[in-house]
Short mmCIF file of C-alpha atoms and ligand atoms in Angstrom, two decimals:
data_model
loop_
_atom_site.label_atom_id
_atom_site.label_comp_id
_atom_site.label_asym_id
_atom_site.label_seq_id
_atom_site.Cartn_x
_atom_site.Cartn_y
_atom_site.Cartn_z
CA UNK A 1 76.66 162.95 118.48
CA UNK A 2 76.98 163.46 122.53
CA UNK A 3 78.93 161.27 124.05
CA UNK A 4 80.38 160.75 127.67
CA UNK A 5 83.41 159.30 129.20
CA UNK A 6 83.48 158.16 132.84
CA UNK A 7 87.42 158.17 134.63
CA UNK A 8 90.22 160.64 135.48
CA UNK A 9 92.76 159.35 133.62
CA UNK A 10 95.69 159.70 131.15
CA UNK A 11 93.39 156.91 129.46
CA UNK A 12 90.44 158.65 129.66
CA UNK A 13 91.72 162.00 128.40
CA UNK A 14 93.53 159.96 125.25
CA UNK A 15 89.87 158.88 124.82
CA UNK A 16 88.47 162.62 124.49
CA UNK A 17 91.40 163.81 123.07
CA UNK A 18 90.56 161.34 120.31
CA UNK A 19 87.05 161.87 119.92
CA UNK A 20 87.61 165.41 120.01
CA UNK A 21 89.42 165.02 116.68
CA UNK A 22 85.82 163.71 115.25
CA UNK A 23 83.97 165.59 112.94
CA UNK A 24 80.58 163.76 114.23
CA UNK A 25 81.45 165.13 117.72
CA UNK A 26 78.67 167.35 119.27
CA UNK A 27 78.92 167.35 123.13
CA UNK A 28 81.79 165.50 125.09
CA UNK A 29 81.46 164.70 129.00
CA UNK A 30 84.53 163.70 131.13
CA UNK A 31 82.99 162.31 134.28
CA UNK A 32 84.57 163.40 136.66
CA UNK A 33 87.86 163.92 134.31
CA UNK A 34 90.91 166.06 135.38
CA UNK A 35 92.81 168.74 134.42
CA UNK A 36 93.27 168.03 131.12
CA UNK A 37 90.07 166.75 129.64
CA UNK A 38 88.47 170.01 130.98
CA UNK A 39 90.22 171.45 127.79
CA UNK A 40 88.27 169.79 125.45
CA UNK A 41 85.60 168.58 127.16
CA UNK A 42 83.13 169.36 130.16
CA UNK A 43 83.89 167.61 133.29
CA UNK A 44 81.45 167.06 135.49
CA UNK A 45 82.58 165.94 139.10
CA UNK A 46 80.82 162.61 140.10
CA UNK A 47 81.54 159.25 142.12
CA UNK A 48 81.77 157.00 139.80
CA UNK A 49 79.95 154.57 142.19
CA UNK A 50 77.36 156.86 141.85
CA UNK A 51 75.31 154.71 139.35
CA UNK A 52 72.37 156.87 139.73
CA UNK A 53 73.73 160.16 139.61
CA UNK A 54 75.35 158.99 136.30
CA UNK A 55 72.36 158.33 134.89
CA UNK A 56 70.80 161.77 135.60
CA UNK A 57 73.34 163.73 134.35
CA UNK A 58 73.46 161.42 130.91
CA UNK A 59 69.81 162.17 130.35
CA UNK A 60 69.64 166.02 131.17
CA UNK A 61 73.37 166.45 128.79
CA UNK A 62 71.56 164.26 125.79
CA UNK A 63 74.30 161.77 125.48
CA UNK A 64 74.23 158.91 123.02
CA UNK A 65 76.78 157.13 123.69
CA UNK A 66 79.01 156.21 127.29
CA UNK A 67 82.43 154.76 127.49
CA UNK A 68 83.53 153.36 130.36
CA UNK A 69 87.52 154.05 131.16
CA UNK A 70 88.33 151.89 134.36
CA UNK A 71 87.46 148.49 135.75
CA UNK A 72 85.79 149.41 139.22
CA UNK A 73 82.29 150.75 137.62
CA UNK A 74 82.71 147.38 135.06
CA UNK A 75 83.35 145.07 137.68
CA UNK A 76 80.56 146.79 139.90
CA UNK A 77 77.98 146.34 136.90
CA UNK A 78 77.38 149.93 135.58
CA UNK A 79 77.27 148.49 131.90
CA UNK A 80 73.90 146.71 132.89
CA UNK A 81 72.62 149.37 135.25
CA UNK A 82 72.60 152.17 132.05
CA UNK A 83 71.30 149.20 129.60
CA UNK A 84 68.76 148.53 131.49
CA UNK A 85 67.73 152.41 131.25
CA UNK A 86 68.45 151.93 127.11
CA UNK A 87 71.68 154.14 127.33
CA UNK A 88 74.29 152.89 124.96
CA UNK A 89 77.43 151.49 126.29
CA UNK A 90 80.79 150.30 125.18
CA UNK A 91 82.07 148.05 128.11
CA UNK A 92 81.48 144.74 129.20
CA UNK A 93 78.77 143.43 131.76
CA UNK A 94 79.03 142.53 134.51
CA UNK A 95 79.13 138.86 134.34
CA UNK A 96 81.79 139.04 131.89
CA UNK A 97 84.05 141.70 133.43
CA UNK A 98 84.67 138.81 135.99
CA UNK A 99 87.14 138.55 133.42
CA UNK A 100 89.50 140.77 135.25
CA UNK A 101 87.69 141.12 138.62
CA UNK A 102 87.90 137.48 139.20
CA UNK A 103 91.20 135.96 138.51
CA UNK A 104 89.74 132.39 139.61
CA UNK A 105 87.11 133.26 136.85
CA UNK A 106 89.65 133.59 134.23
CA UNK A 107 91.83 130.83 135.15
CA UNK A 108 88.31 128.59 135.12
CA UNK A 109 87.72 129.70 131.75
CA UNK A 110 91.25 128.94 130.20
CA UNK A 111 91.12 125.46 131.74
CA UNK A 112 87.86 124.71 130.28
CA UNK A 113 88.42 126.11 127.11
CA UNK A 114 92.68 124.69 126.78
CA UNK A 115 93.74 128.55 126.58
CA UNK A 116 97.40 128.72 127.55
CA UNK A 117 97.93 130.01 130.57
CA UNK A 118 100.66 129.68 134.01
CA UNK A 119 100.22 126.62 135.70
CA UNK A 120 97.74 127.61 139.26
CA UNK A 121 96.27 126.68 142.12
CA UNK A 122 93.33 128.52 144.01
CA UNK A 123 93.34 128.67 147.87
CA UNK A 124 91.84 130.27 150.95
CA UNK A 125 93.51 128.57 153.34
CA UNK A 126 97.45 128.79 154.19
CA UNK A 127 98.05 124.68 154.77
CA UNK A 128 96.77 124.16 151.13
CA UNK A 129 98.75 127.11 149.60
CA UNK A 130 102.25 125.64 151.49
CA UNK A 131 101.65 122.50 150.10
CA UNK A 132 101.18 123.80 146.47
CA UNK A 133 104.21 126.00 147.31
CA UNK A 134 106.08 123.37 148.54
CA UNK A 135 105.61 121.15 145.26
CA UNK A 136 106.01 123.88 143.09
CA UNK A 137 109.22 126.22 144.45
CA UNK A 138 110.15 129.02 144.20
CA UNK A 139 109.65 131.39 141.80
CA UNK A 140 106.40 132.20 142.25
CA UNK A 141 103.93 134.58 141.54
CA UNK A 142 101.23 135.60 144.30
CA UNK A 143 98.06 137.17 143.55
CA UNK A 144 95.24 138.19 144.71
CA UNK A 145 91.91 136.88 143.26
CA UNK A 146 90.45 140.01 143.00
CA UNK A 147 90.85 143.83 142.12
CA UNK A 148 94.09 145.62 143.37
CA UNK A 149 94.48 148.26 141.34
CA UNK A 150 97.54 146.28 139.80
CA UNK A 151 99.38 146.18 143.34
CA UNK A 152 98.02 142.41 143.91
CA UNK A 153 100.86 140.68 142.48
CA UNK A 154 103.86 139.59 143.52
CA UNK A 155 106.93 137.70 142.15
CA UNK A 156 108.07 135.34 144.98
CA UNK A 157 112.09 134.45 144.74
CA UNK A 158 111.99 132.66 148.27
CA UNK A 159 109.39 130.42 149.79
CA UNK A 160 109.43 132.89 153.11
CA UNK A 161 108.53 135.78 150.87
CA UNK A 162 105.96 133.68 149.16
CA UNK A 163 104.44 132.58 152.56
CA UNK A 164 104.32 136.44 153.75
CA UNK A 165 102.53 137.65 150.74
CA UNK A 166 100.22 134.57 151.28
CA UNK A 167 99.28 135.31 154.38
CA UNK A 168 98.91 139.17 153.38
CA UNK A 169 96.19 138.72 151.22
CA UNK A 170 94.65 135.97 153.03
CA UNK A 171 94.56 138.40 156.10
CA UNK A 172 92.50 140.89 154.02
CA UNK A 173 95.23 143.13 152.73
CA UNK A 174 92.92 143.59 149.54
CA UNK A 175 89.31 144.09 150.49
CA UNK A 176 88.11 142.36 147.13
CA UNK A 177 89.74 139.14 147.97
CA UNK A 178 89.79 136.55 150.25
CA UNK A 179 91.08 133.86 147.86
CA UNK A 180 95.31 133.81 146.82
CA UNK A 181 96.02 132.07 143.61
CA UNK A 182 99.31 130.84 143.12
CA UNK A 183 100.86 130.43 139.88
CA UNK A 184 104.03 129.44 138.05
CA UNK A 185 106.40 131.68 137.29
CA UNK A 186 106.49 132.48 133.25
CA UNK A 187 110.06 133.68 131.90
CA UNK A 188 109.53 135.19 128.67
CA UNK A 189 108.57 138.72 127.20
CA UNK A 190 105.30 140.79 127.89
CA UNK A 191 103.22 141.83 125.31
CA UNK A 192 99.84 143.87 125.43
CA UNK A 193 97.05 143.13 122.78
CA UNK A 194 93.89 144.74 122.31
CA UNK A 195 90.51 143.88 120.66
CA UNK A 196 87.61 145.26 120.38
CA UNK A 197 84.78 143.27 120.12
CA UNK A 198 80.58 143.68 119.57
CA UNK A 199 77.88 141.03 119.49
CA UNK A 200 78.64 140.07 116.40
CA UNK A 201 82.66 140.14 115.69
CA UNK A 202 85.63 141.09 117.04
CA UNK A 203 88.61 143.65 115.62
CA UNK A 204 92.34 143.61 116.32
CA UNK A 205 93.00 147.06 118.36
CA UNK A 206 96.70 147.58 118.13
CA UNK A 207 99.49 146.02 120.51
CA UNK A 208 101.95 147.90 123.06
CA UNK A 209 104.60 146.97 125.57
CA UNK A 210 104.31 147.50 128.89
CA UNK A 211 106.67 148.81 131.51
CA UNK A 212 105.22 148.16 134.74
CA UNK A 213 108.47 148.08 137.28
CA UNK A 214 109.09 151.65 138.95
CA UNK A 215 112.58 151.49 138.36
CA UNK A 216 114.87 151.54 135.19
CA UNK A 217 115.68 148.19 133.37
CA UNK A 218 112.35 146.81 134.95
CA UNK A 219 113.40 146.52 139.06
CA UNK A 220 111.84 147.25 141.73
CA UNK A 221 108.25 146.82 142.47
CA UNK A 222 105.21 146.56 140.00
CA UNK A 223 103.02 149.60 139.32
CA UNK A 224 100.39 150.38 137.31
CA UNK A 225 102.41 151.08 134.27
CA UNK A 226 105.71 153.71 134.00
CA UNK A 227 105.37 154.22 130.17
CA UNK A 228 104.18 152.31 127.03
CA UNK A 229 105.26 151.89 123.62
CA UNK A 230 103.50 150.83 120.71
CA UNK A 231 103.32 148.49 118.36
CA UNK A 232 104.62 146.12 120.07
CA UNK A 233 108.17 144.89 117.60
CA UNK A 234 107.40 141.24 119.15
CA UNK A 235 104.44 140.96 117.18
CA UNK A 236 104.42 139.21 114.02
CA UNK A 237 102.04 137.37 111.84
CA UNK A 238 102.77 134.29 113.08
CA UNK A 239 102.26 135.03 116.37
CA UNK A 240 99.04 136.88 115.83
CA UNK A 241 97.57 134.09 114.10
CA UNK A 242 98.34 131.99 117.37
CA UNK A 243 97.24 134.83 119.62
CA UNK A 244 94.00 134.80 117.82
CA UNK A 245 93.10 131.21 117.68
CA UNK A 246 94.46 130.39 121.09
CA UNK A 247 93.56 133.20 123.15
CA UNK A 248 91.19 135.78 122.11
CA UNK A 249 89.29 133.46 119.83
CA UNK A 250 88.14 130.49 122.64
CA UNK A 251 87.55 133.21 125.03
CA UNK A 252 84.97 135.57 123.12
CA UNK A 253 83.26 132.13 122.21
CA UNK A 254 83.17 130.74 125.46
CA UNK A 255 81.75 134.21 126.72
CA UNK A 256 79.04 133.58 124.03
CA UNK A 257 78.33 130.13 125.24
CA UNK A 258 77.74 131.34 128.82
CA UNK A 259 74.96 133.98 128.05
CA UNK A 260 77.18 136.79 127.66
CA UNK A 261 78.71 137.84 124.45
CA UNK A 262 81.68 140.08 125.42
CA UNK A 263 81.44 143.94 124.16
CA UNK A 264 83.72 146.36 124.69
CA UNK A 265 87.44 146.70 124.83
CA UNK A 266 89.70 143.36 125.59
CA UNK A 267 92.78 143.56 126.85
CA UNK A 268 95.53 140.44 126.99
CA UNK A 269 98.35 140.61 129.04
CA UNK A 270 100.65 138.03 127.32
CA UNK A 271 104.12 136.50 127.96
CA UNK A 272 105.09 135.40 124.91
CA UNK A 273 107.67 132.05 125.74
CA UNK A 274 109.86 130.41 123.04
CA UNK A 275 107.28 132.16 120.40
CA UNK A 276 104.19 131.35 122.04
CA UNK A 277 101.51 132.57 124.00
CA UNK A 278 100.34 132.56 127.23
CA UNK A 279 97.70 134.14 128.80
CA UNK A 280 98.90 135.99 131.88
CA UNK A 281 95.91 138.25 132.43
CA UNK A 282 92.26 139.67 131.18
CA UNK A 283 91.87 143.16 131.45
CA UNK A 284 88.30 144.32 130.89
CA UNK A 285 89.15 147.55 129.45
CA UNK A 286 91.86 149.83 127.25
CA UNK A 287 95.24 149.54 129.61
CA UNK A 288 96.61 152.39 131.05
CA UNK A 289 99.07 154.06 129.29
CA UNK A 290 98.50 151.90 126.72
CA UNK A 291 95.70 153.59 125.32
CA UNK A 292 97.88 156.67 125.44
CA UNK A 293 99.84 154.81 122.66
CA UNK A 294 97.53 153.61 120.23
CA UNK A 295 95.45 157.58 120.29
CA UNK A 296 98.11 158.55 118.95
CA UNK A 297 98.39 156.04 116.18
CA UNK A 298 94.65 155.40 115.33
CA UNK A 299 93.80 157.03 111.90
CA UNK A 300 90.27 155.75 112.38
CA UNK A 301 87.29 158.29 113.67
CA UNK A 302 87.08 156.45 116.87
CA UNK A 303 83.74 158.17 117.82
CA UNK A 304 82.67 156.24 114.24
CA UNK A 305 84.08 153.06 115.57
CA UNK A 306 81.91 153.45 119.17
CA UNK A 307 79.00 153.79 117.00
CA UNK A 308 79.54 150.73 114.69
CA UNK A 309 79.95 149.09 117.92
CA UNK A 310 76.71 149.92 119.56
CA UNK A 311 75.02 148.84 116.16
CA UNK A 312 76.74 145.73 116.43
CA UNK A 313 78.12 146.46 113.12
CA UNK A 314 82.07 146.52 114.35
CA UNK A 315 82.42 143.75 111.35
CA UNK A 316 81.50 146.87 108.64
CA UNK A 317 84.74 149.13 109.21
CA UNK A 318 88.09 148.85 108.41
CA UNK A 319 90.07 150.59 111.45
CA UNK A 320 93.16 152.23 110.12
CA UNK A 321 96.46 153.00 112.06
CA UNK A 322 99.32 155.62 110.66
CA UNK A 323 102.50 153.92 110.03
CA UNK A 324 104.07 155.23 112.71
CA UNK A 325 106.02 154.25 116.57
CA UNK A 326 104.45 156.32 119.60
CA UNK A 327 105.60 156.47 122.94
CA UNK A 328 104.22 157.32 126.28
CA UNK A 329 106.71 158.06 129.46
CA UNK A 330 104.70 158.44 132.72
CA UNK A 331 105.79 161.78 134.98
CA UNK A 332 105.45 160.18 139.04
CA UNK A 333 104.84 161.96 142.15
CA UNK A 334 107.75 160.94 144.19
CA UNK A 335 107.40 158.04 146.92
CA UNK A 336 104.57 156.07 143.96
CA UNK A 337 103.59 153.16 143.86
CA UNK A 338 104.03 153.84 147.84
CA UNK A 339 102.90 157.20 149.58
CA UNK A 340 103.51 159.89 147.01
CA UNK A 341 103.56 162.96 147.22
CA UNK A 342 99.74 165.31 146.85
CA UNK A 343 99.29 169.02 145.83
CA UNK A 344 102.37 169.79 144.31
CA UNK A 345 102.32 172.44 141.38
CA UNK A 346 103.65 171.42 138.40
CA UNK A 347 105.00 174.91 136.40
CA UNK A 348 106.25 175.40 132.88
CA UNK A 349 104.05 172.78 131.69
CA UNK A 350 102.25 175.19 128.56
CA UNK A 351 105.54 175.66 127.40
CA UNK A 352 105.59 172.45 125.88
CA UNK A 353 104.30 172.40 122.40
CA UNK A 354 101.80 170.26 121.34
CA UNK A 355 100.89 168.76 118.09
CA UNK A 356 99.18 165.88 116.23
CA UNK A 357 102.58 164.08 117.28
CA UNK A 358 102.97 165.14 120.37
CA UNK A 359 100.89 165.27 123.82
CA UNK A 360 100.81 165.57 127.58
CA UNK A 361 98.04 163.70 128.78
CA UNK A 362 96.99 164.12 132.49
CA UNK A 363 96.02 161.56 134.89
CA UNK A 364 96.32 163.13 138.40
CA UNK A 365 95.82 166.23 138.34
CA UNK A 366 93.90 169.57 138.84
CA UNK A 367 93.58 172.76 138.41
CA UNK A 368 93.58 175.97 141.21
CA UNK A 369 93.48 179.47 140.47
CA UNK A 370 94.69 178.92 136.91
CA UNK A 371 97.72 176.76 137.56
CA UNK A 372 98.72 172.54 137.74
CA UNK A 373 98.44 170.73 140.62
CA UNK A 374 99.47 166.80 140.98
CA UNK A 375 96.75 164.85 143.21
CA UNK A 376 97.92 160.82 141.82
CA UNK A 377 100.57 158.81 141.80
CA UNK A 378 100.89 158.23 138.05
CA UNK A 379 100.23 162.44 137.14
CA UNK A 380 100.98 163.04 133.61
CA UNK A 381 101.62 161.00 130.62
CA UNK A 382 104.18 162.49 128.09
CA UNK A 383 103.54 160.95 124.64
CA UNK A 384 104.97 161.44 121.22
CA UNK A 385 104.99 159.45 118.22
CA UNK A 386 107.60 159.36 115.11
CA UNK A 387 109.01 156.99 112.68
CA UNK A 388 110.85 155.63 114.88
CA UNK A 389 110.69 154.58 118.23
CA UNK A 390 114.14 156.37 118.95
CA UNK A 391 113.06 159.78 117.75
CA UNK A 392 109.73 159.44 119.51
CA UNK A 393 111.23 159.10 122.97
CA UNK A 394 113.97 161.76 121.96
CA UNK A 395 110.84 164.05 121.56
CA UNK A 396 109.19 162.83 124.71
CA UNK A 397 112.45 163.28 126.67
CA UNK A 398 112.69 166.80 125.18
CA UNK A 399 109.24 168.07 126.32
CA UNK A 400 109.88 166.41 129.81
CA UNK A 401 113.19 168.76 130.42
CA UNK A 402 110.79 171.59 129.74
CA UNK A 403 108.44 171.12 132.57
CA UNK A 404 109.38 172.59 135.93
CA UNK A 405 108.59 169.75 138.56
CA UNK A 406 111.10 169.03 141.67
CA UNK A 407 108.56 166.49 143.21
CA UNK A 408 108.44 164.12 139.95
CA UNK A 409 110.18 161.40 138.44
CA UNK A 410 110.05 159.22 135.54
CA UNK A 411 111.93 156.48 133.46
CA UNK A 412 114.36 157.61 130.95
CA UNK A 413 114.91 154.37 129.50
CA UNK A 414 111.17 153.41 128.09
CA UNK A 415 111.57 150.88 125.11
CA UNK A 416 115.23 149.83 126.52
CA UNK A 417 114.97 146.08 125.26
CA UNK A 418 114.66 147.44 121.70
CA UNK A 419 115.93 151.03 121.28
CA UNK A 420 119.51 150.38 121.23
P1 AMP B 1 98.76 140.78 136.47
O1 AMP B 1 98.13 141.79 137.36
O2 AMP B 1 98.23 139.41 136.61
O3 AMP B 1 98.93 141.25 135.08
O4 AMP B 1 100.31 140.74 136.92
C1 AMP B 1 101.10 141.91 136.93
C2 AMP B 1 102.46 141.62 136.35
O5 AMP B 1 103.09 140.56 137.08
C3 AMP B 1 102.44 141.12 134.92
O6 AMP B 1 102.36 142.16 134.01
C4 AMP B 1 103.75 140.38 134.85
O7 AMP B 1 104.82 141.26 134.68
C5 AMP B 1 103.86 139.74 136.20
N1 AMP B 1 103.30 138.38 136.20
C6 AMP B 1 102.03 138.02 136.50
N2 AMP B 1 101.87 136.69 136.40
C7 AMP B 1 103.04 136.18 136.02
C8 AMP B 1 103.51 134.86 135.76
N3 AMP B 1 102.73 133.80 135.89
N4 AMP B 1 104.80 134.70 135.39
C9 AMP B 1 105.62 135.78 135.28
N5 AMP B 1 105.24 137.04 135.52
C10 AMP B 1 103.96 137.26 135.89
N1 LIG B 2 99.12 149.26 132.08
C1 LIG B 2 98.50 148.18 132.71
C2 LIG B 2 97.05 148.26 132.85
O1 LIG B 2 96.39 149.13 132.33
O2 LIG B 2 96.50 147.37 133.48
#
């Protein structure tokens, strides 16, 4: 089978890196992919607002199957677009990846359906937001309503600094938004939980924790995710039951109800608050490293799993995982989430051996004249998995020391709330 994979990064080349382990595999297309999917599969440089273009290149290659990595292309419709032309998808449409493009979406659909989520309000107008600020105090979180490539939120300690981050977004700050939501602060523990889900039924896709604060013991500000581990130790039956019924369950059937069945990958962004859960956000999509995590872990044939999907048939297969912890620790450009810095090479990186236990994936990055360049803020995504959590970030921290990179930084202390 042919199959294609549209984003650049270390998501996208845990994807192919995957698939590439399938023995159904024929072709595989990173679109426009980076320095490390090239390995294993053929990138082929294109916007990925480039609907059309897309299209042209799935049809001369012979692909079967597309999976879409990020949330722009979802949010911007591309799942209808190739349906339309009968090219198989696994994503969401576009009406229901309002899911994550449209906070005020989501927040409409947990009030209707009583999923447990932050207190909110919605507002495009200062006055109104002061007065909900006013009633509610401080903390509180500030958000955009929609996409900002995880930089739209912030965790107000003051009223001032609530009112400037207000007026930020309300001012345009984030192109896709002109509406701020406001929402109670949630104390509690994060946890990331994944389903995948056809026409028909839904499967459990593995659990991870987050670390989404650029600095060690989670300060500073947010970013789109420093390193990942996974499963998740929070997660218990109990809980999953609850996570289930509450959450996942009432959404996939209210996404039914509208029109819209939801396919694709579902991600929940939980806080998890005196042992339940609450809804913090939808993402539309596998998270980022988080997907980094579960590759690793996945005994299924995920290319088999896409296809059951397509058939609507996700209900048929058992998906396996190995008994085992991974970790993912994410190599920065220096200056990230702020201006980083571009073009640096990255040496000594082939030194570090790779196995079915342990792998760089790239995310920004690219290759000149035979040698590593870094071109993102998030650039690589060192990932190794053990059985323990402790002896997979020992490895990861190992392979890091080996890689010759003065304008990078990273974490050291990934997984510090339970590797003691
Ligand atoms: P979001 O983009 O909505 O996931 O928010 C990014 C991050 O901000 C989350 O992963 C949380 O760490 C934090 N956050 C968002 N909403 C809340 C909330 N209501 N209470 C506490 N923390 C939150
Ligand atoms: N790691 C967070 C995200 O993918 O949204």
């Amino acid at each position: 089978m042919n199959l294609a994979v549209l984003g650049s990064g270390g998501r996208e080349h845990a994807i192919c890196y995957k698939l590439h382990q399938s023995k159904k595999l024929g072709k595989l297309l990173c679109i426009p992919g980076n320095a490390g999917t090239e390995k294993i599969a053929e990138n082929i440089k294109i916007d990925l607002g480039n609907f059309e273009e897309i299209y042209k290149t799935i049809k001369t290659k012979n692909i079967e199957i597309v999976i879409v990595g990020p949330e722009q292309p979802l949010v911007e419709g591309i799942v209808d677009f190739l349906r339309q032309r009968s090219v198989k998808v696994i994503g969401p449409d576009k009406f229901s990846s309002q899911l994550e493009g449209s906070k005020s979406f989501m927040k409409n659909i947990c009030k209707k359906n009583n999923i447990p989520t932050a207190n909110y309000g919605v507002f495009d107008n200062l006055n109104k937001a002061e007065i909900f600020l006013k009633k509610n105090g401080a903390p509180i979180v500030v958000k955009a309503d929609g996409l900002a490539a995880g930089k739209g939120v912030s965790i107000c300690e003051s009223f001032d600094e609530a009112k400037i981050k207000i007026k930020e977004i309300l001012d345009g700050k984030f192109k896709s938004s002109n509406k701020v939501i406001l929402e109670e602060f949630l104390e509690g523990e994060e946890l990331s939980y994944f389903v995948l889900s056809d026409k028909n039924s839904y499967s459990f896709f593995g659990s991870a924790q987050d670390h989404k604060r650029v600095g060690e013991g989670d300060k500073g500000p947010n970013t789109g995710g420093m390193g990942a581990y996974s499963p998740a130790k929070m997660l218990n039956k109990n809980l999953d039951e609850k996570i289930r019924k509450k959450i996942i369950e009432p959404t996939l059937s209210a996404m039914k109800n509208l029109g819209h069945p939801y396919e694709g990958f579902l991600y929940a962004g939980l806080m998890i608050k005196n042992s339940e859960p609450y809804l913090i956000e939808y993402n539309i999509r596998m998270g980022d490293p988080e997907c980094q995590v579960l590759m690793m872990t996945l005994k299924s044939d995920l290319l088999e799993i896409f296809d059951y999907i397509t058939k609507n048939k996700l209900n048929d297969l058992k998906i396996q995982w190995y008994e085992k912890e991974s970790i993912t620790i994410v190599l920065c450009a220096k200056g990230y989430p702020e201006t980083y810095i571009k073009d640096s090479e990255i040496k000594n990186l082939s030194s570090v051996i790779t196995d079915h236990d342990n792998q760089i994936f790239h995310a920004g990055t690219y290759r000149k004249n035979n040698k590593i360049f870094s071109k993102g803020g998030r650039v690589l995504n060192i990932t190794s998995c053990a059985k323990s959590l402790s002896d997979a970030r020992k490895r990861c921290l190992k392979n890091l020391k080996q890689i010759d990179w003065d304008d990078g930084f990273f974490r050291k202390d990934i997984g510090w709330r339970v590797i003691k």
